[in-house]
mmCIF file of C-alpha atoms in Angstrom:
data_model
loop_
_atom_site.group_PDB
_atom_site.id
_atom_site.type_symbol
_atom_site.label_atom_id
_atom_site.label_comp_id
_atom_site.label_asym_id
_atom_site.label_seq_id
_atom_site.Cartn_x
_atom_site.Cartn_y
_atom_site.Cartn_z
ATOM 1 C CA UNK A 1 196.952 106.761 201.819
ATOM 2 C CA UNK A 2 197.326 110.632 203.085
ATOM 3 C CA UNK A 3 197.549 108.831 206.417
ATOM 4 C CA UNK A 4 200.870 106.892 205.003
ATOM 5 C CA UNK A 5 202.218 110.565 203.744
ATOM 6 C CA UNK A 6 201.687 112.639 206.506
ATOM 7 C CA UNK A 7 203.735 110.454 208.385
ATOM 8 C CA UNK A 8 206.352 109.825 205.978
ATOM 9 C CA UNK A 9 206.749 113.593 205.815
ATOM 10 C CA UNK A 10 207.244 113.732 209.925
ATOM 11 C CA UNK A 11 209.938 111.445 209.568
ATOM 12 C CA UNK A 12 211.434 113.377 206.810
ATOM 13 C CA UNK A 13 211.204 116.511 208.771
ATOM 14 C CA UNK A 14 212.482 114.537 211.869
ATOM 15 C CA UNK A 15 214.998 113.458 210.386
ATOM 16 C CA UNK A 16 216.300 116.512 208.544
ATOM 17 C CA UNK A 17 216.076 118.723 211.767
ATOM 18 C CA UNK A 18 218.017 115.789 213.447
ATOM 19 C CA UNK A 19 221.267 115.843 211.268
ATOM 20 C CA UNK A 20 221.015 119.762 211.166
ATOM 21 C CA UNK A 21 221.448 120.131 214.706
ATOM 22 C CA UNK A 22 224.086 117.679 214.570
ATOM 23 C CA UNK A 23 225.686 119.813 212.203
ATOM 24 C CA UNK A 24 225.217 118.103 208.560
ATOM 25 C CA UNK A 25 224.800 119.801 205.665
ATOM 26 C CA UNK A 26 221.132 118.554 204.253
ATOM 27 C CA UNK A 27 220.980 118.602 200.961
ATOM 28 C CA UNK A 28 216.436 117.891 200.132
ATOM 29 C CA UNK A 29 215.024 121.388 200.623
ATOM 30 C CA UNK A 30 213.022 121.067 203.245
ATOM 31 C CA UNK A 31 209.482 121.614 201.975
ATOM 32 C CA UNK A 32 210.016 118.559 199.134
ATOM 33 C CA UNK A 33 207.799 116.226 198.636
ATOM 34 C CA UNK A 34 209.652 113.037 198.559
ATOM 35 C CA UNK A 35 210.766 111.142 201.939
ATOM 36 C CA UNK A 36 214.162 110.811 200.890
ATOM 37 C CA UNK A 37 216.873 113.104 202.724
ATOM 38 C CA UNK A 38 220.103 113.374 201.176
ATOM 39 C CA UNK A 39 222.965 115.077 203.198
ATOM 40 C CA UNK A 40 226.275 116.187 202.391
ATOM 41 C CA UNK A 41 229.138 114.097 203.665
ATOM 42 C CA UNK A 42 232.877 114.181 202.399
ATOM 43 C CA UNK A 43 234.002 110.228 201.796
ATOM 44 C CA UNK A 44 230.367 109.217 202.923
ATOM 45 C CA UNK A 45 231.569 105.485 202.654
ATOM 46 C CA UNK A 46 233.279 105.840 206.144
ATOM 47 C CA UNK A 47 229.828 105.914 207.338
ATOM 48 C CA UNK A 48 229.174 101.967 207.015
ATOM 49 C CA UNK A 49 231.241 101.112 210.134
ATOM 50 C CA UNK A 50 229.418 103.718 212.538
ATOM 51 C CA UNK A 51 225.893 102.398 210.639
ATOM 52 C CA UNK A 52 226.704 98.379 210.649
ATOM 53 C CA UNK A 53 226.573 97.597 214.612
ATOM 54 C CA UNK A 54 222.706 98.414 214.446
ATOM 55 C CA UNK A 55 222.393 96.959 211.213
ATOM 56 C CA UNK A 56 221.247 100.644 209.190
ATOM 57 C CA UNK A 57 221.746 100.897 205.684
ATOM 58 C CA UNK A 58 221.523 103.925 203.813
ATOM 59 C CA UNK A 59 222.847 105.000 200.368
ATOM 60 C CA UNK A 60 226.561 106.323 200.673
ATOM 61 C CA UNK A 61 228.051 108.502 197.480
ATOM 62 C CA UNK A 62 231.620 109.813 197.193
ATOM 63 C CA UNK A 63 230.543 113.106 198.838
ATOM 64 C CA UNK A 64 226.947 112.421 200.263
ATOM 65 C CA UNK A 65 224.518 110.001 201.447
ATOM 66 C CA UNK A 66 220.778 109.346 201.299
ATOM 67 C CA UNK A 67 218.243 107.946 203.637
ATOM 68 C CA UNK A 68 215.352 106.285 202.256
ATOM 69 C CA UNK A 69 212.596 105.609 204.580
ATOM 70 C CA UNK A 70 209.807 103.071 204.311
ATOM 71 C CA UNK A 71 206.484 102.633 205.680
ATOM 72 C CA UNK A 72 207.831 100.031 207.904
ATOM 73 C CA UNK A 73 209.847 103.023 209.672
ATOM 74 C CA UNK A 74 209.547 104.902 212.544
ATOM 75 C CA UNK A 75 210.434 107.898 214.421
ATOM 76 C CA UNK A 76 212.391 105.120 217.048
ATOM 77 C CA UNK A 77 214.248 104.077 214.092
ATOM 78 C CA UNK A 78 214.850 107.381 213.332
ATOM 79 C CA UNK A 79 216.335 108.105 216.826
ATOM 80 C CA UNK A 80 218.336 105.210 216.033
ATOM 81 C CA UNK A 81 219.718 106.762 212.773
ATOM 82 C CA UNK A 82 220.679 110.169 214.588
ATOM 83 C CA UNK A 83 222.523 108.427 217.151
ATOM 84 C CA UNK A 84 224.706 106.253 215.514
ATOM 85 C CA UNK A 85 225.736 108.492 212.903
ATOM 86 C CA UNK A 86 227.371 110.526 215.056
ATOM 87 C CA UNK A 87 228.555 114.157 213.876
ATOM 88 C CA UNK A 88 230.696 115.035 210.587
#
């Protein structure tokens, strides 16, 4: 079980280092400790057609989105993630 949430939190720190150096506005504080990274994004929905050709699916808000990742992750799909969303 710690196994399972030490490497949930690498991804979540992965991934929240990932869309700050492409310039998003993360909105988890960076020590919580929940997996979920929510990042600020005006008219998030746009972000289905840059997500859809590599069949990602995150949660998209008016003005943010949230990624949710699951034990069946990994830091490839991660990489994944970071480069098809692109930059705000």
């Amino acid at each position: 079980k710690e196994y399972r949430r030490q490497r949930q939190m690498c991804i979540r720190d992965r991934l929240q280092a990932g869309l700050r150096a492409k310039g998003f506005q993360v909105v988890t504080p960076p020590d919580s400790s929940s997996p979920i990274v929510t990042f600020a994004y005006a008219n998030a929905a746009q972000l289905a057609s840059r997500l859809a050709p590599d069949k990602i699916e995150i949660t998209l808000r008016a003005n943010h989105a949230r990624i949710s990742p699951s034990v069946y992750n990994d830091m490839n799909d991660i990489a994944k993630f970071l480069a098809a969303i692109g930059t705000p």
